[in-house]
Short mmCIF file of N, CA and C in Angstrom, two decimals:
data_model
loop_
_atom_site.label_atom_id
_atom_site.label_comp_id
_atom_site.label_asym_id
_atom_site.label_seq_id
_atom_site.Cartn_x
_atom_site.Cartn_y
_atom_site.Cartn_z
N MET W 217 114.10 145.77 114.33
CA MET W 217 113.27 145.03 114.29
C MET W 217 111.77 145.53 114.09
N LEU W 218 111.44 146.43 114.80
CA LEU W 218 109.99 147.12 114.69
C LEU W 218 109.92 147.85 113.43
N ARG W 219 111.37 148.52 112.99
CA ARG W 219 111.04 149.01 111.93
C ARG W 219 110.64 148.00 110.57
N GLN W 220 111.31 146.89 110.54
CA GLN W 220 111.21 145.81 109.68
C GLN W 220 109.61 145.48 109.63
N ASN W 221 108.86 145.59 110.72
CA ASN W 221 107.67 145.21 110.74
C ASN W 221 106.78 145.99 110.11
N LYS W 222 107.14 147.45 110.46
CA LYS W 222 106.30 148.73 109.81
C LYS W 222 106.67 148.56 108.30
N SER W 223 107.87 148.36 107.83
CA SER W 223 107.87 148.11 106.49
C SER W 223 107.49 147.20 105.86
N ALA W 224 106.90 146.03 106.44
CA ALA W 224 106.31 145.07 106.09
C ALA W 224 104.89 145.31 105.71
N LEU W 225 104.03 145.99 106.85
CA LEU W 225 102.95 146.43 107.13
C LEU W 225 102.68 147.42 105.66
N ASP W 226 103.77 148.45 105.60
CA ASP W 226 103.55 149.56 104.48
C ASP W 226 103.45 148.68 103.20
N GLU W 227 104.31 147.65 102.89
CA GLU W 227 104.04 147.01 101.86
C GLU W 227 102.96 146.45 101.80
N GLU W 228 102.60 145.56 102.68
CA GLU W 228 101.03 145.07 102.73
C GLU W 228 99.97 146.03 102.34
N ILE W 229 100.33 147.22 102.73
CA ILE W 229 98.98 148.19 102.53
C ILE W 229 99.36 148.89 101.11
N ALA W 230 100.26 149.01 100.85
CA ALA W 230 100.85 149.32 99.27
C ALA W 230 100.11 147.96 98.21
N SER W 231 100.15 146.92 98.50
CA SER W 231 99.70 145.78 97.95
C SER W 231 98.04 145.80 97.77
N ALA W 232 97.60 145.81 99.18
CA ALA W 232 95.95 146.04 99.04
C ALA W 232 95.30 147.04 98.35
N LEU W 233 96.20 148.45 98.34
CA LEU W 233 95.93 149.32 97.68
C LEU W 233 95.92 149.17 96.08
N TYR W 234 96.77 148.40 95.69
CA TYR W 234 96.95 147.96 94.51
C TYR W 234 95.85 147.21 93.91
N LYS W 235 95.55 146.30 94.91
CA LYS W 235 94.69 145.00 94.56
C LYS W 235 93.23 145.87 94.43
N TRP W 236 93.09 146.60 95.30
CA TRP W 236 91.58 147.47 95.08
C TRP W 236 91.41 148.07 94.10
N ARG W 237 92.49 149.06 93.78
CA ARG W 237 92.67 149.68 92.32
C ARG W 237 92.47 148.57 90.85
N MET W 238 93.10 147.39 91.13
CA MET W 238 92.58 146.45 89.84
C MET W 238 91.31 146.01 90.00
N ALA W 239 90.94 145.76 91.04
CA ALA W 239 89.30 144.90 91.30
C ALA W 239 88.77 146.18 90.84
N ALA W 240 88.65 147.43 90.98
CA ALA W 240 87.89 148.58 90.71
C ALA W 240 87.96 148.69 88.97
N ALA W 241 89.17 148.34 88.51
CA ALA W 241 89.27 148.63 86.98
C ALA W 241 88.60 147.05 86.35
N TYR W 242 88.78 146.02 86.88
CA TYR W 242 88.30 144.87 86.40
C TYR W 242 86.36 145.22 86.55
N TYR W 243 86.01 145.92 87.60
CA TYR W 243 84.63 145.96 87.71
C TYR W 243 84.14 146.81 86.82
N GLU W 244 84.90 148.02 86.42
CA GLU W 244 84.47 148.82 85.15
C GLU W 244 84.41 148.01 83.88
N SER W 245 85.07 147.05 83.69
CA SER W 245 85.17 146.62 82.27
C SER W 245 84.45 145.31 82.41
N ALA W 246 83.70 144.63 83.27
CA ALA W 246 82.92 143.36 83.54
C ALA W 246 81.65 143.94 82.83
N LYS W 247 81.27 142.92 81.77
CA LYS W 247 79.90 143.10 81.11
C LYS W 247 78.93 141.80 81.39
N ASP W 248 79.24 141.07 81.64
CA ASP W 248 78.58 139.66 81.85
C ASP W 248 77.88 139.69 83.46
N GLY W 249 76.59 139.22 83.92
CA GLY W 249 76.09 139.56 85.03
C GLY W 249 77.04 138.69 85.97
N ASP W 250 77.51 137.37 85.63
CA ASP W 250 78.17 136.59 86.37
C ASP W 250 79.35 137.42 87.03
N LEU W 251 79.97 137.76 85.83
CA LEU W 251 81.07 138.69 85.91
C LEU W 251 81.14 139.91 86.78
N MET W 252 79.80 140.48 86.68
CA MET W 252 79.94 141.69 87.65
C MET W 252 79.44 141.24 89.28
N GLU W 253 79.01 140.06 89.37
CA GLU W 253 78.83 139.79 90.79
C GLU W 253 80.05 139.49 91.33
N TYR W 254 81.05 138.57 90.26
CA TYR W 254 82.47 138.44 90.75
C TYR W 254 83.03 139.53 91.40
N ALA W 255 82.99 140.51 90.14
CA ALA W 255 83.67 141.78 90.42
C ALA W 255 83.65 142.71 91.71
N ILE W 256 82.09 142.77 92.17
CA ILE W 256 81.57 143.22 93.14
C ILE W 256 82.06 142.31 94.15
N TYR W 257 82.31 141.37 94.46
CA TYR W 257 82.52 140.52 95.46
C TYR W 257 84.53 140.72 95.64
N GLU W 258 84.97 140.88 94.36
CA GLU W 258 86.52 141.05 94.53
C GLU W 258 86.61 142.70 95.14
N LEU W 259 86.02 143.57 94.67
CA LEU W 259 86.16 144.92 95.02
C LEU W 259 85.98 145.05 96.38
N GLU W 260 84.94 144.72 96.83
CA GLU W 260 84.31 144.72 98.20
C GLU W 260 85.67 143.95 99.25
N ALA W 261 85.99 142.78 98.77
CA ALA W 261 87.14 142.06 99.70
C ALA W 261 88.38 142.80 99.88
N ALA W 262 88.60 143.32 98.71
CA ALA W 262 90.00 144.40 98.37
C ALA W 262 89.99 145.63 99.18
N LYS W 263 88.60 146.18 99.23
CA LYS W 263 88.33 147.24 100.11
C LYS W 263 88.53 147.01 101.57
N ARG W 264 87.84 146.09 101.94
CA ARG W 264 87.74 145.90 103.06
C ARG W 264 89.43 145.26 104.06
N ARG W 265 90.18 144.58 103.00
CA ARG W 265 91.47 144.27 103.42
C ARG W 265 92.30 145.81 103.51
N TYR W 266 92.24 146.32 102.67
CA TYR W 266 92.89 147.80 102.81
C TYR W 266 92.59 148.67 103.89
N THR W 267 91.09 148.39 104.01
CA THR W 267 90.83 149.48 105.43
C THR W 267 91.31 148.85 106.49
N TYR W 268 91.39 147.38 106.80
CA TYR W 268 91.84 146.57 107.96
C TYR W 268 93.30 146.95 108.07
N LEU W 269 94.25 146.99 106.87
CA LEU W 269 95.25 147.08 107.23
C LEU W 269 95.75 148.35 107.72
N LEU W 270 94.90 149.58 107.29
CA LEU W 270 95.35 150.98 107.49
C LEU W 270 95.01 151.02 109.11
N ARG W 271 93.79 150.41 109.49
CA ARG W 271 93.23 150.44 110.89
C ARG W 271 94.50 149.71 111.89
N LEU W 272 94.97 148.63 111.24
CA LEU W 272 96.16 147.97 111.96
C LEU W 272 97.47 149.17 112.06
N LYS W 273 97.65 149.92 111.07
CA LYS W 273 98.70 150.73 111.07
C LYS W 273 98.60 152.01 112.17
N ARG W 274 97.28 152.45 111.95
CA ARG W 274 96.83 153.85 112.74
C ARG W 274 96.75 153.24 114.23
N ASN W 275 96.63 151.94 114.67
CA ASN W 275 96.62 151.38 115.99
C ASN W 275 97.82 151.07 116.43
N GLY W 276 98.82 151.37 115.50
CA GLY W 276 100.39 150.72 116.19
C GLY W 276 100.88 149.38 116.02
N ALA W 277 99.92 148.82 115.20
CA ALA W 277 100.40 147.31 114.91
C ALA W 277 101.77 147.25 114.34
#
């Protein structure tokens, strides 16, 4: 059971990293001011989720 939880957390971490990379790519391609603002928000949210999940893994969750 513990192994399944770690596997699920690892999958969440991989997904969060993918979303962070996609948000970064979107930020790089955004041209309009409103889209830039949205891209910055998405990029920061993705980064925070990824670092949160890494912290959970490091602390043994």
